[in-house]
Short mmCIF file of C-alpha atoms in Angstrom, two decimals:
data_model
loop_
_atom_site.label_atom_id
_atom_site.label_comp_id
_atom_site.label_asym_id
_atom_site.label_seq_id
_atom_site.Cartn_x
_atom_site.Cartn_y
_atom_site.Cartn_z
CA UNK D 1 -16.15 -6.72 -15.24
CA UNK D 2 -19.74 -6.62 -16.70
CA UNK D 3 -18.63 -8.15 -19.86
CA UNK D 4 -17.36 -11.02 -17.84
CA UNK D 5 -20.21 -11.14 -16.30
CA UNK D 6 -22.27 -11.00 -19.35
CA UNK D 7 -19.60 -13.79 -20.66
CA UNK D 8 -20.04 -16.11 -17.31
CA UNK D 9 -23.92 -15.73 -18.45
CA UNK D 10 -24.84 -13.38 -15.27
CA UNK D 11 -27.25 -10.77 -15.20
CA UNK D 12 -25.76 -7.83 -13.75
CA UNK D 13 -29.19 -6.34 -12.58
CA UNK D 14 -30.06 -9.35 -10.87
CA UNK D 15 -26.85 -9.10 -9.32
CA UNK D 16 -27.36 -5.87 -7.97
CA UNK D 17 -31.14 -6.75 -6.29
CA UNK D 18 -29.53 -9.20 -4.91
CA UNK D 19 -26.84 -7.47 -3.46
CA UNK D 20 -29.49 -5.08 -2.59
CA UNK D 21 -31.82 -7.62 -1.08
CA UNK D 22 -29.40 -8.78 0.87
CA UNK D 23 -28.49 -5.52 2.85
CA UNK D 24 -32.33 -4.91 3.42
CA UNK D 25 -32.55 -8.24 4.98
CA UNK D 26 -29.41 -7.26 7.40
CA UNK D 27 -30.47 -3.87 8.19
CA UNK D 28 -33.67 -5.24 8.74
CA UNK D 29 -32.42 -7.70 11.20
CA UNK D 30 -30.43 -5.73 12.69
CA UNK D 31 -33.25 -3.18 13.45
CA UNK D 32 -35.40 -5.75 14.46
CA UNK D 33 -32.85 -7.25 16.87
CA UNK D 34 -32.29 -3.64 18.79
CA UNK D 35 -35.94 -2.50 18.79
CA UNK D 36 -36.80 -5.90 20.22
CA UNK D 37 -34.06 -5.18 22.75
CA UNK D 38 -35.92 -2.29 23.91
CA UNK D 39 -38.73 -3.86 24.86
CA UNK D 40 -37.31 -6.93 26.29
CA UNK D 41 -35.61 -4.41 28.49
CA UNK D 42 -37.03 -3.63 32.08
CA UNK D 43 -38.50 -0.37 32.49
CA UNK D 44 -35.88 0.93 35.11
CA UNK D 45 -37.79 2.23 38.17
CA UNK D 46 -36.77 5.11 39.60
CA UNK D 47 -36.25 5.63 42.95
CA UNK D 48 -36.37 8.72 45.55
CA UNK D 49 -35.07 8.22 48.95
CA UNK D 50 -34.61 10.87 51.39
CA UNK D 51 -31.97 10.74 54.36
CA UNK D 52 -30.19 13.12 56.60
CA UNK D 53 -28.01 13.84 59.83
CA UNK D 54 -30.34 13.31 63.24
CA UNK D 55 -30.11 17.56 63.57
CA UNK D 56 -26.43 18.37 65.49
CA UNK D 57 -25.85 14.61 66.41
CA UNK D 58 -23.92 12.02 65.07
CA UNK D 59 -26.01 9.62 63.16
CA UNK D 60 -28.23 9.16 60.20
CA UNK D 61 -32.29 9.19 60.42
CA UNK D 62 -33.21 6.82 59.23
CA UNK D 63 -30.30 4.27 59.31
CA UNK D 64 -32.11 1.88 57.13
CA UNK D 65 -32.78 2.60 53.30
CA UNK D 66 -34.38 0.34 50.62
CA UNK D 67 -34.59 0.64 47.14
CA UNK D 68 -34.76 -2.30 44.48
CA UNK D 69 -31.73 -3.34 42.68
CA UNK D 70 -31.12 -1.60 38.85
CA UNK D 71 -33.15 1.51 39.98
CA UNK D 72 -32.26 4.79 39.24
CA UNK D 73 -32.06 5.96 42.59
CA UNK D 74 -32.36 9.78 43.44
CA UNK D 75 -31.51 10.22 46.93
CA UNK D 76 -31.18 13.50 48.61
CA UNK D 77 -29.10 14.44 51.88
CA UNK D 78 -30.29 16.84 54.09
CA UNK D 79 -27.64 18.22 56.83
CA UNK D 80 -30.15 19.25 59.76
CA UNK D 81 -27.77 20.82 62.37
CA UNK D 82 -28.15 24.23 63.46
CA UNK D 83 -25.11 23.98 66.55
CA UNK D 84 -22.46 22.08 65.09
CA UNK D 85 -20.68 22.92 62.27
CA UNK D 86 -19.28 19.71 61.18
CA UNK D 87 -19.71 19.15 57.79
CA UNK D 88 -21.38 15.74 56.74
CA UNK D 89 -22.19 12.93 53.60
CA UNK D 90 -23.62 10.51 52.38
CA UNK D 91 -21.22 7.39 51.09
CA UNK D 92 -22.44 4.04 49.58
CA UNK D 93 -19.82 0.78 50.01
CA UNK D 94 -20.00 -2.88 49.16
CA UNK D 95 -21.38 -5.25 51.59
CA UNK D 96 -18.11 -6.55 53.73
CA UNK D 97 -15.85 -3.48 53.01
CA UNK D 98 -17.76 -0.81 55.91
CA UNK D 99 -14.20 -0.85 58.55
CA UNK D 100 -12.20 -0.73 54.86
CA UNK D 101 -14.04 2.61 54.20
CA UNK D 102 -14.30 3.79 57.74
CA UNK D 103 -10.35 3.02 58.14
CA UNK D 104 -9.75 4.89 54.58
CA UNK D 105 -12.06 8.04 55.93
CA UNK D 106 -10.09 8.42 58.78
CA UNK D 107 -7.17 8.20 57.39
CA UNK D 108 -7.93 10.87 54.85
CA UNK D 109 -9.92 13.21 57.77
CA UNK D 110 -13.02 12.15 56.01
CA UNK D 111 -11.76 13.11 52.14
CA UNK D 112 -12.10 10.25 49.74
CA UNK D 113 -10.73 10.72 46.53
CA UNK D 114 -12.63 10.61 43.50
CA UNK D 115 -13.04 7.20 42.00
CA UNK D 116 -12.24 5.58 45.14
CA UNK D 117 -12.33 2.11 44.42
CA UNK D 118 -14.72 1.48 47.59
CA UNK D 119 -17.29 3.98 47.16
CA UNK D 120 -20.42 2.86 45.01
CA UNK D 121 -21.89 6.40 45.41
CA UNK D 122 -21.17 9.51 47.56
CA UNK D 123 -22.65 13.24 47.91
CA UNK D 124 -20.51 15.73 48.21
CA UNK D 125 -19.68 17.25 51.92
CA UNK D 126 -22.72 19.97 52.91
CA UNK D 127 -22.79 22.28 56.07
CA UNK D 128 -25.37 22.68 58.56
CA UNK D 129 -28.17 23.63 57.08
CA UNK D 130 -27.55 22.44 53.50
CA UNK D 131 -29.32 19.67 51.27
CA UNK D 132 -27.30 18.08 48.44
CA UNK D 133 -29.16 15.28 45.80
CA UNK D 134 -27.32 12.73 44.00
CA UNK D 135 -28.47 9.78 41.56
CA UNK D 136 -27.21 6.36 40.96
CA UNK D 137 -28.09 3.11 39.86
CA UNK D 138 -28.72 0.80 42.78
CA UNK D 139 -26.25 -2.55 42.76
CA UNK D 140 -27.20 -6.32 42.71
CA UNK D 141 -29.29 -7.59 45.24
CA UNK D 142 -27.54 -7.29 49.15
CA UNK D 143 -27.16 -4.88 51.92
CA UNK D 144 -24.93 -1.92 51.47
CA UNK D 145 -23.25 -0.24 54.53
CA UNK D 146 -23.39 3.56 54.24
CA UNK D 147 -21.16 6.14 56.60
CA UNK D 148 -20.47 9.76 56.68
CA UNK D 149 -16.77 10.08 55.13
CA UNK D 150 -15.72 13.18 58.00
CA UNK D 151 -17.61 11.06 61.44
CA UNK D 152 -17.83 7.07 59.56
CA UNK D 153 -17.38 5.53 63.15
CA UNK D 154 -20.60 6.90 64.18
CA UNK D 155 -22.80 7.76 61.35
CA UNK D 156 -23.70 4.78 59.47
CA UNK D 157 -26.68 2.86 58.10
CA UNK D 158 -27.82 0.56 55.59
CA UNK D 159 -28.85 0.08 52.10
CA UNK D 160 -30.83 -2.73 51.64
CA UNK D 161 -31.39 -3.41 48.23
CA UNK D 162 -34.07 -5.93 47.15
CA UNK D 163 -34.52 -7.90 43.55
CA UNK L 1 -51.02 29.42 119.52
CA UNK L 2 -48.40 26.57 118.95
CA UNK L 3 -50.50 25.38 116.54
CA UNK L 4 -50.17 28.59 114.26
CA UNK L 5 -46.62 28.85 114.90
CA UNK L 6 -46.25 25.13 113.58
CA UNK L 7 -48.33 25.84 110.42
CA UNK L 8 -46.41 29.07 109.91
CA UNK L 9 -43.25 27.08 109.83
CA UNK L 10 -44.65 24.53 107.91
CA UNK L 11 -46.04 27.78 105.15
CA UNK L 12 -42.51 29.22 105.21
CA UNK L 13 -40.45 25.66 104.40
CA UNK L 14 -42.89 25.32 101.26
CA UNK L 15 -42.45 28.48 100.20
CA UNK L 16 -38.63 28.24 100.77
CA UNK L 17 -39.03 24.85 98.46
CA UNK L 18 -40.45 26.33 96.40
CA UNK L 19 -38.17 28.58 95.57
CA UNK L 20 -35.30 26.52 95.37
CA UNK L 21 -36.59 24.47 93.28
CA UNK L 22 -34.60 24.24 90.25
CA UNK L 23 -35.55 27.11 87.57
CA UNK L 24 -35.82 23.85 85.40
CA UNK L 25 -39.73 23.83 85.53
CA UNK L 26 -40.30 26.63 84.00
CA UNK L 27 -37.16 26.77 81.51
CA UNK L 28 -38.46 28.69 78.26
CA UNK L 29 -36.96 25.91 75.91
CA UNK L 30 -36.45 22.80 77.79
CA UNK L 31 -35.98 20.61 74.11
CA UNK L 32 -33.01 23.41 72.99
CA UNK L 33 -31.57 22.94 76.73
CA UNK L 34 -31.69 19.35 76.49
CA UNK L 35 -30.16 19.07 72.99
CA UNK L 36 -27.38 21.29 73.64
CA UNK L 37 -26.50 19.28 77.27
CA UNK L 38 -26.76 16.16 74.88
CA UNK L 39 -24.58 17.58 72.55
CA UNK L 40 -21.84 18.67 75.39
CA UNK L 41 -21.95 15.07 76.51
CA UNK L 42 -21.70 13.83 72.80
CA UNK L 43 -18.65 15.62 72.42
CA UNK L 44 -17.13 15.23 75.53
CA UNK L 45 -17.22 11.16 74.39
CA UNK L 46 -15.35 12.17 71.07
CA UNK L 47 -12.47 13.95 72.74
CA UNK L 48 -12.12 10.97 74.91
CA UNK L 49 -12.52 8.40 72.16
CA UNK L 50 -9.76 10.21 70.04
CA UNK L 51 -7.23 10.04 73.24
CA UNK L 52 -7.83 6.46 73.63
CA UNK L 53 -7.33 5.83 69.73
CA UNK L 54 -4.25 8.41 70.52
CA UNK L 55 -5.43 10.33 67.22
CA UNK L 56 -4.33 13.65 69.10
CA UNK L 57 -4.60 15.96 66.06
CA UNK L 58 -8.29 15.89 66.05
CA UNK L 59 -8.42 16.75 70.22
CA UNK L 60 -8.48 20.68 68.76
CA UNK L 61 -11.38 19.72 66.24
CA UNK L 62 -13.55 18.34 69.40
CA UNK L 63 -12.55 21.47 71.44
CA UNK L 64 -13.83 23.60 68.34
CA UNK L 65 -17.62 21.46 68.48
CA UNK L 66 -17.33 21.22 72.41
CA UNK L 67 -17.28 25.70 72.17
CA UNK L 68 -20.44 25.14 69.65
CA UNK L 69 -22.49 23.28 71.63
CA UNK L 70 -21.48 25.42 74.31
CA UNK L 71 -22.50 28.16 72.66
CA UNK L 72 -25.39 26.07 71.85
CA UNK L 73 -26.11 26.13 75.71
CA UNK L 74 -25.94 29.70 75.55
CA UNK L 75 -27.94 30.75 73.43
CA UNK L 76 -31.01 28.07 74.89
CA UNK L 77 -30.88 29.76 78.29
CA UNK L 78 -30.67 32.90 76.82
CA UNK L 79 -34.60 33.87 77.77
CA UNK L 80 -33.97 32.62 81.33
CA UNK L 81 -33.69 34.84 84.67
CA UNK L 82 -30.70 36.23 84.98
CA UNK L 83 -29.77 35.20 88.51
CA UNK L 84 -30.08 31.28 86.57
CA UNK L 85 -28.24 32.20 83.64
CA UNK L 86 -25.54 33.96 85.44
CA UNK L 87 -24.56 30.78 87.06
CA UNK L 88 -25.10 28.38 84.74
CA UNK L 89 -23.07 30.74 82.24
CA UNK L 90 -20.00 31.02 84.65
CA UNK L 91 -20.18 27.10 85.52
CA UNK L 92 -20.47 26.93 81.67
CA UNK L 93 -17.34 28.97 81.32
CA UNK L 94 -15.26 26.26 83.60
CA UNK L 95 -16.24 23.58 81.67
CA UNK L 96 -15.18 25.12 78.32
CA UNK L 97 -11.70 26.70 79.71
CA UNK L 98 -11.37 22.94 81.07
CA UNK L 99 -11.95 21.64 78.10
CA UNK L 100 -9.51 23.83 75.83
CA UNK L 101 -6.92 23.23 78.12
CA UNK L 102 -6.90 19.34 77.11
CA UNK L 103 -7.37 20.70 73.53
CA UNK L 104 -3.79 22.69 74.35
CA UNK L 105 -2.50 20.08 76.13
CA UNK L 106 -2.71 17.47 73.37
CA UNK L 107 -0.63 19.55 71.22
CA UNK L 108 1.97 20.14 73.79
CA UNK L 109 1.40 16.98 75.58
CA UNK L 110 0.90 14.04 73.71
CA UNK L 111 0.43 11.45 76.15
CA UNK L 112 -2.95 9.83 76.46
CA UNK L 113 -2.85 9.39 80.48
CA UNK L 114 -2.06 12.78 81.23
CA UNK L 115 -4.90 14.10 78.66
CA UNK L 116 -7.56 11.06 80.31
CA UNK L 117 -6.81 12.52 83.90
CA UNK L 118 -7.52 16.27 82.61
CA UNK L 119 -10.28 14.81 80.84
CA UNK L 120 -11.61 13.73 84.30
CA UNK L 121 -10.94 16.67 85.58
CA UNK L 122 -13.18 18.69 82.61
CA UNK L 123 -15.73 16.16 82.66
CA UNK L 124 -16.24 16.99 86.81
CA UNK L 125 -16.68 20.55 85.56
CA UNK L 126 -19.54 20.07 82.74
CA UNK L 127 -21.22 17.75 85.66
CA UNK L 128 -21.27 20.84 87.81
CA UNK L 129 -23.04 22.75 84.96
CA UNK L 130 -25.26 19.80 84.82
CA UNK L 131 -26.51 19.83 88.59
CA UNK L 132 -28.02 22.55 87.39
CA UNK L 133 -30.65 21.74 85.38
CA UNK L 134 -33.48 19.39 86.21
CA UNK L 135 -32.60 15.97 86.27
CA UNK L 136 -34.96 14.80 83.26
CA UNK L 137 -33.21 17.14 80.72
CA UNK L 138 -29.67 15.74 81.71
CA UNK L 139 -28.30 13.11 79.10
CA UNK L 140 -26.78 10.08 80.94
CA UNK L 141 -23.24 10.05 79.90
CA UNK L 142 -23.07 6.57 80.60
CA UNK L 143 -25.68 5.74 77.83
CA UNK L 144 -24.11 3.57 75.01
CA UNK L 145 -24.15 5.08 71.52
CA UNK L 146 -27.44 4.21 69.23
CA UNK L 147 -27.37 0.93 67.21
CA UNK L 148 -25.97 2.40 64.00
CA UNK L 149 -27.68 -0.70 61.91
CA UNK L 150 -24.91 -1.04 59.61
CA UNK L 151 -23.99 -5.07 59.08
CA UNK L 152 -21.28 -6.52 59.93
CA UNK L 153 -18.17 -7.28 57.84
#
């Protein structure tokens, strides 16, 4: 092959920068394309929200959450009954599909399965007593109904999430 | 002399009020009391929300929280003279054996009319228990559930 090239009048070195020139310019595209990625990209905020059962009864406190959308969002359950030893959670839905999840949760006696296709986010069940943390990136813009999986008819509440 | 007769009658009726009045006033923890009467009426609600939605199975689940609370109750008037705690213990005790025998009875008797009317009947017993305390610590059954703020589909 280098004799042909020699023959065709090519130089074989200049070949070769070139060659070589060319895969600098493409890696250094390339890297200039995903480091300027990076700092187009958002810092994502992160988020901590706190939540828990109104001590023995039946409801959240607060009922309303907000968090803006993309966050990471840490939010931690805290189960404060001391009576009652129903076990309780935390589940996130899409707006319009609450009675979908509450009919589901009673259905199941308050088990959802894992990768259920209605539940954004979910902590796992606690006892009395017991705080449980979970983290997840808050959804588009909208508000999100929230329910306990084992009591959904009467513990729910809100996620509002904001742009 | 008529005179001190009529104030000694008048003495004897106040301190007679006095000491009827309701061991309420002085209960050592009137916030556990009311939470755990709260609780009783909470879960009264649930046993008769499943009959009505005929989901019978979880009757023996309510039975299991209405004993909690109950114990609940217990364990608030626990401090309190015994000749109070005696009663409101055994009125306490009707109101729970009233209450497991709709719990039995929705095993055995799956018929949401029947369970209502003995639902009635345990619901006349926790009133009983109710009378008492003083009226301010006694949830009104008849209150409708807090706004649970969750939109609508």
């Amino acid at each position: 092959m280098a004799c042909n090239d020699e023959k065709d009048g090519n130089d074989p070195r200049a070949a070769l920068h070139t060659r070589r020139w060319v895969l600098f310019q493409m890696l250094a595209v390339a890297s200039a394309g995903w480091g300027c990625g990076r700092l187009r990209k958002p810092e994502q905020k992160v988020v901590d929200l706190q939540i828990g059962s109104d001590g023995d009864f039946l409801a959240f406190k607060p009922t309303m959450l907000t968090c803006p959308a993309g966050a990471l969002v840490h939010l931690t359950f805290h189960h404060r009954g001391k009576i009652i030893s129903a076990r309780h959670n935390w589940v996130l839905t899409y707006p319009g599909k609450l009675d979908a999840l509450v009919k589901d949760a009673l259905d199941k006696d308050g088990v959802l399965a894992p990768g259920d296709p209605l539940v954004i986010a979910a902590t796992p069940l606690c006892d009395k007593g017991q705080t449980v943390t979970i983290q997840f990136v808050a959804p588009k813009p909208g508000d999100y109904p929230f329910v306990c999986s084992t009591h959904p008819e009467d513990m729910q509440g809100v996620l509002h999430v904001t742009k | 002399m008529k005179l001190r007769k009529i104030q000694a009658a008048v003495a004897m009726a106040g301190i007679a009020l006095l000491a009827a009045l309701p061991a309420l006033a002085q209960l050592k923890s009137p916030d556990d009391v009311k939470n755990s009467l709260k609780l009783l009426v909470m879960v009264s609600n649930d046993f008769k929300r499943q009959i009505t939605n005929k989901n019978f199975n979880r009757v023996p689940h309510e039975n299991m929280e209405y004993q909690e609370a109950a114990d609940g109750l217990r364990s608030a008037i626990k401090d309190e003279p015994a000749n109070f705690k005696s009663k409101a213990e055994t009125r306490l005790k009707v109101a729970v054996a009233a209450y497991q025998k709709v719990s039995d009875m929705s095993s055995t008797t799956p018929d949401a009319d029947k369970l209502m009317a003995e639902h009635a009947k345990a619901v006349k017993d926790m009133d009983a228990l109710f009378d008492l305390f003083p009226a301010d610590l006694r949830p009104d059954p008849n209150t409708p559930p807090p706004s649970h703020g969750a939109p609508k589909n």
